[in-house]
PDB file of C-alpha atoms in Angstrom:
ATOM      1  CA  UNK V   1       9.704 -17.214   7.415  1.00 87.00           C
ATOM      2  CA  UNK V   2       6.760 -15.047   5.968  1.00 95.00           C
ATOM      3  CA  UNK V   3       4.260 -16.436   3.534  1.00 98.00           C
ATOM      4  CA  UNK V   4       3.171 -14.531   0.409  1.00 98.00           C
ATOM      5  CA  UNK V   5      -0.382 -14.123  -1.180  1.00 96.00           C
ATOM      6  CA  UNK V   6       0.357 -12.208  -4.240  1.00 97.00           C
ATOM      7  CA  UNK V   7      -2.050 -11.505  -7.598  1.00 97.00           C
ATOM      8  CA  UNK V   8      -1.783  -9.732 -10.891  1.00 97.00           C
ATOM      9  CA  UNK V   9      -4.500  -7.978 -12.879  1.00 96.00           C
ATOM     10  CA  UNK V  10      -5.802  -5.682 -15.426  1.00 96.00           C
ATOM     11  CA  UNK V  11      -7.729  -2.244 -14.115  1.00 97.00           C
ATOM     12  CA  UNK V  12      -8.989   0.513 -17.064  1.00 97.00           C
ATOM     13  CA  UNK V  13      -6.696   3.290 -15.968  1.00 96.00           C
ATOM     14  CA  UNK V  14     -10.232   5.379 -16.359  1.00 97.00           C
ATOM     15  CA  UNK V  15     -11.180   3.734 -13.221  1.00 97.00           C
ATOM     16  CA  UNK V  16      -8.010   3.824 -11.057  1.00 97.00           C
ATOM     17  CA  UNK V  17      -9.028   6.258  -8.215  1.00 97.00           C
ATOM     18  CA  UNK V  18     -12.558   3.717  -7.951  1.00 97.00           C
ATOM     19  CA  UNK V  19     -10.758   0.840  -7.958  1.00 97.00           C
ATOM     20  CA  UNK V  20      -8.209   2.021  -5.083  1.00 97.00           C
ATOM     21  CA  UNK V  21     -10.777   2.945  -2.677  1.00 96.00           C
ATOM     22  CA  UNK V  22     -12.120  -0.629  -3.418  1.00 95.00           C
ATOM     23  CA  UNK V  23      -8.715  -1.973  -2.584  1.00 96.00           C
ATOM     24  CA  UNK V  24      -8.044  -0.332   0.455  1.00 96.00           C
ATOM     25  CA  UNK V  25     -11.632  -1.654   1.679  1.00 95.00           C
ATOM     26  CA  UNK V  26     -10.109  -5.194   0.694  1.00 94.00           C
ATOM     27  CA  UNK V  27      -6.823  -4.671   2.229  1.00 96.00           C
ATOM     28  CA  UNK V  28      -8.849  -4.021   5.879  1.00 96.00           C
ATOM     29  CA  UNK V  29     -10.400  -7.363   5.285  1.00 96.00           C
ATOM     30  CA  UNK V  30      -7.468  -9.330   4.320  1.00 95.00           C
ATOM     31  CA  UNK V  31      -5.749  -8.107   7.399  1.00 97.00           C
ATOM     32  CA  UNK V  32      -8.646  -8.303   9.860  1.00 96.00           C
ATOM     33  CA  UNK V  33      -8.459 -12.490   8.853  1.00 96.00           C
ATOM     34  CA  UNK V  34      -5.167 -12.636   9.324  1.00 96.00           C
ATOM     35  CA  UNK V  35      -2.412 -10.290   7.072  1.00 97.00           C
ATOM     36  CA  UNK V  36       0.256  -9.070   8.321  1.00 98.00           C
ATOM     37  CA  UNK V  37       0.146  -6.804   5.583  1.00 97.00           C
ATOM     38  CA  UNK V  38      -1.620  -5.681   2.548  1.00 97.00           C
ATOM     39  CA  UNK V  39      -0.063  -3.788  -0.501  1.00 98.00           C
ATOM     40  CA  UNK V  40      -1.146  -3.244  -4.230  1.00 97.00           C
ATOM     41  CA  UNK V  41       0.530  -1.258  -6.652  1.00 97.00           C
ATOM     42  CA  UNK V  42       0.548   0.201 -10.290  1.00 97.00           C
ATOM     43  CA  UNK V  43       2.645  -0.213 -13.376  1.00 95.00           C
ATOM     44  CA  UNK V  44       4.317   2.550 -14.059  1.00 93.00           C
ATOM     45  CA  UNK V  45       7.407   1.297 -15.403  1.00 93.00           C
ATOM     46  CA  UNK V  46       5.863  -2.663 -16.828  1.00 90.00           C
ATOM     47  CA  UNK V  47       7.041  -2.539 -20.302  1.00 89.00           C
ATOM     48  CA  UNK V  48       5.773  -4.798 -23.515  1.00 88.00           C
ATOM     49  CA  UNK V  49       8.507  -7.534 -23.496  1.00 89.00           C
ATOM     50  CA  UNK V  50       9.765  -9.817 -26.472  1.00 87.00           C
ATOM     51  CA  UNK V  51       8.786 -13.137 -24.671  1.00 87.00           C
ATOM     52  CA  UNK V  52       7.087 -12.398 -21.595  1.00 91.00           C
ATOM     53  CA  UNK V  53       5.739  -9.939 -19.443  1.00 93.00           C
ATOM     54  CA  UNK V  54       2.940  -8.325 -17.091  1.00 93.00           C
ATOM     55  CA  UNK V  55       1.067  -6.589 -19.917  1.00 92.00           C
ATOM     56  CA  UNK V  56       1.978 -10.030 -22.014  1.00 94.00           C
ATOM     57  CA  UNK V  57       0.603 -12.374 -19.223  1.00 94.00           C
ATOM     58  CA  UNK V  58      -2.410  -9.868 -18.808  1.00 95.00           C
ATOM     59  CA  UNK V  59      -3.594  -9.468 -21.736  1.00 95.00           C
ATOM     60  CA  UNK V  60      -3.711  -6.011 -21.216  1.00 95.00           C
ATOM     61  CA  UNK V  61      -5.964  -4.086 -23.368  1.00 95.00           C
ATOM     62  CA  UNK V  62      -6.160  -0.533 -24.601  1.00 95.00           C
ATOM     63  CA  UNK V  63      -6.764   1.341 -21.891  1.00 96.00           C
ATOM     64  CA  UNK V  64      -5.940  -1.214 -18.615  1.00 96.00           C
ATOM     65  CA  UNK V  65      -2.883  -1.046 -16.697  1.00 96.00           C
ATOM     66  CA  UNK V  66      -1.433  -3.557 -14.215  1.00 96.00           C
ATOM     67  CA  UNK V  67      -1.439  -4.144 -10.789  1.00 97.00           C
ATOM     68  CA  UNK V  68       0.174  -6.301  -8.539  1.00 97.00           C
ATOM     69  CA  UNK V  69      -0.908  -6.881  -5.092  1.00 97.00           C
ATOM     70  CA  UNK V  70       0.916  -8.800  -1.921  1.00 97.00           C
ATOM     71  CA  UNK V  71      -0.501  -9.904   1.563  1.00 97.00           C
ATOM     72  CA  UNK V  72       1.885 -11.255   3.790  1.00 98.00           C
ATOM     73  CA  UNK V  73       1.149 -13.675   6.476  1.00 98.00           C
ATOM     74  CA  UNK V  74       3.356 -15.445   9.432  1.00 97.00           C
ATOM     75  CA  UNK V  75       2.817 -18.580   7.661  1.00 97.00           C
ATOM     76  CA  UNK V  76       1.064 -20.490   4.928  1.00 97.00           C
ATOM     77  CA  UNK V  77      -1.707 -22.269   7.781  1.00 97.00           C
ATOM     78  CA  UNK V  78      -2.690 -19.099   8.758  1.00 97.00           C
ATOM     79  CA  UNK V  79      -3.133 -17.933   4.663  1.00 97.00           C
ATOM     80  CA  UNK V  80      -5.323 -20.651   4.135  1.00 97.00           C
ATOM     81  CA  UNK V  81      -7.658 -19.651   7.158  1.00 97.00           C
ATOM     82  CA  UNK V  82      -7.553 -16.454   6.106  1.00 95.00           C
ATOM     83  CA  UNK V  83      -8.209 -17.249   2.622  1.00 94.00           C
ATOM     84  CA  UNK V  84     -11.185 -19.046   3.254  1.00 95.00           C
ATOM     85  CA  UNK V  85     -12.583 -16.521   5.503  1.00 96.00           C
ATOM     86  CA  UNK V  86     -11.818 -13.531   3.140  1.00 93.00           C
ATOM     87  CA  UNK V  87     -13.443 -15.249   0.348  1.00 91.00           C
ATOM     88  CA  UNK V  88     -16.696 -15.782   2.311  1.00 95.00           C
ATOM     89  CA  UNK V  89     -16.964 -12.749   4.041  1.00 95.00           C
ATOM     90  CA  UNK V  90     -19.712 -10.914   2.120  1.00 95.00           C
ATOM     91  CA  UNK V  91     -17.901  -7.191   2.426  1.00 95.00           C
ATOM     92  CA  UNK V  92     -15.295  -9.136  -0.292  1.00 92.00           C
ATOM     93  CA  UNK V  93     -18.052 -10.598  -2.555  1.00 91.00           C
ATOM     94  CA  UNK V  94     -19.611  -6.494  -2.872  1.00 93.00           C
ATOM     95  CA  UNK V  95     -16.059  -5.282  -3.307  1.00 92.00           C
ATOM     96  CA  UNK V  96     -15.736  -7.996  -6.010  1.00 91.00           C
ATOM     97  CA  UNK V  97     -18.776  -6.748  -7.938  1.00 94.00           C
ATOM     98  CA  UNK V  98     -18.097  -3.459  -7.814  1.00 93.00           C
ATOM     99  CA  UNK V  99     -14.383  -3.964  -8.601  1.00 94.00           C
ATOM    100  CA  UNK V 100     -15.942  -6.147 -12.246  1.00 93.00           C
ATOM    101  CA  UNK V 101     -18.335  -3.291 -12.655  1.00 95.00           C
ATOM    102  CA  UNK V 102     -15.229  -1.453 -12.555  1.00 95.00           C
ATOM    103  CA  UNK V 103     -13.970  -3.205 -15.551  1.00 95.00           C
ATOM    104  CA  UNK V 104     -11.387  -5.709 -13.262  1.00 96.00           C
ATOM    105  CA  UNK V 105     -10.656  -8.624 -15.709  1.00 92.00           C
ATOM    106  CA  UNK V 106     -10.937 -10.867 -13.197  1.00 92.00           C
ATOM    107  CA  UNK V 107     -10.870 -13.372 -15.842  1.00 94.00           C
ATOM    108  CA  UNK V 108      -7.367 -12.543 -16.405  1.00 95.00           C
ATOM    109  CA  UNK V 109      -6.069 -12.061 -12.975  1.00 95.00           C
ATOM    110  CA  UNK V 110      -3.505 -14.565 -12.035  1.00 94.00           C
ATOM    111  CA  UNK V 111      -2.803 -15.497  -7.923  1.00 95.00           C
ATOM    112  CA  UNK V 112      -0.858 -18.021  -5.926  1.00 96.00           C
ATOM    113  CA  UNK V 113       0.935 -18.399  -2.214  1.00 97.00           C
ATOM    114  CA  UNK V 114       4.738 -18.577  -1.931  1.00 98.00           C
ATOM    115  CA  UNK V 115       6.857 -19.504   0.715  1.00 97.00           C
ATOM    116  CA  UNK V 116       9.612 -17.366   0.888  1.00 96.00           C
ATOM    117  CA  UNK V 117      13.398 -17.948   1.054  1.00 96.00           C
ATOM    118  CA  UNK V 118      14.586 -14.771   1.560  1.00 95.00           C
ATOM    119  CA  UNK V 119      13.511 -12.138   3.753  1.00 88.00           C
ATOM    120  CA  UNK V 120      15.834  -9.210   4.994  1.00 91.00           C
TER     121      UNK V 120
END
């Protein structure tokens, strides 16, 4: 089975259109280290819920919206390797900055790796 890469956080809807050609530089990087594939997408349907919820667990503010991104690799060895690499590669660190100078709450994005149990 597949192994997931997947992260949450807060853009200023303002700033969409920047921040997407930002992401699709990203997703070329992820994959060139190893993705199988790369995918981010927009709330458009992420209400306000009673107990939990993306704009809950975001902290969205006035203004931000949410987005959810996914890389999927054969298997969790080659995510870490790619991980690593991404992270260092210095096209990610100038995509970074000009994601924050964006207004990208990295502060309040949330990540982590999941095996999965069902694919079909």
């Amino acid at each position: 089975m597949t192994y997931i890469e997947s992260f949450v956080l807060s853009v200023p809807r303002a700033n969409l259109d920047a921040y997407t050609r930002e992401a699709l530089k990203a997703a070329a990087v992820w994959k060139e280290h190893g993705a199988l594939s790369y995918t981010e997408a927009v709330g458009d349907d992420a209400p306000m819920g009673t107990l939990t919820s993306y704009p809950q667990a975001l902290q969205l503010r006035e203004g931000e919206i949410a987005v959810i991104g996914m890389a999927v690799y054969p298997d969790r060895a080659t995510r870490d390797v790619a991980n690593k690499a991404t992270m260092s590669d210095p096209r990610m660190g100038e995509m970074m900055a000009s994601m924050k100078k964006l207004g990208v709450a990295f502060d309040r994005t949330f990540f982590g790796g999941f095996a999965v149990i069902v694919e079909a």
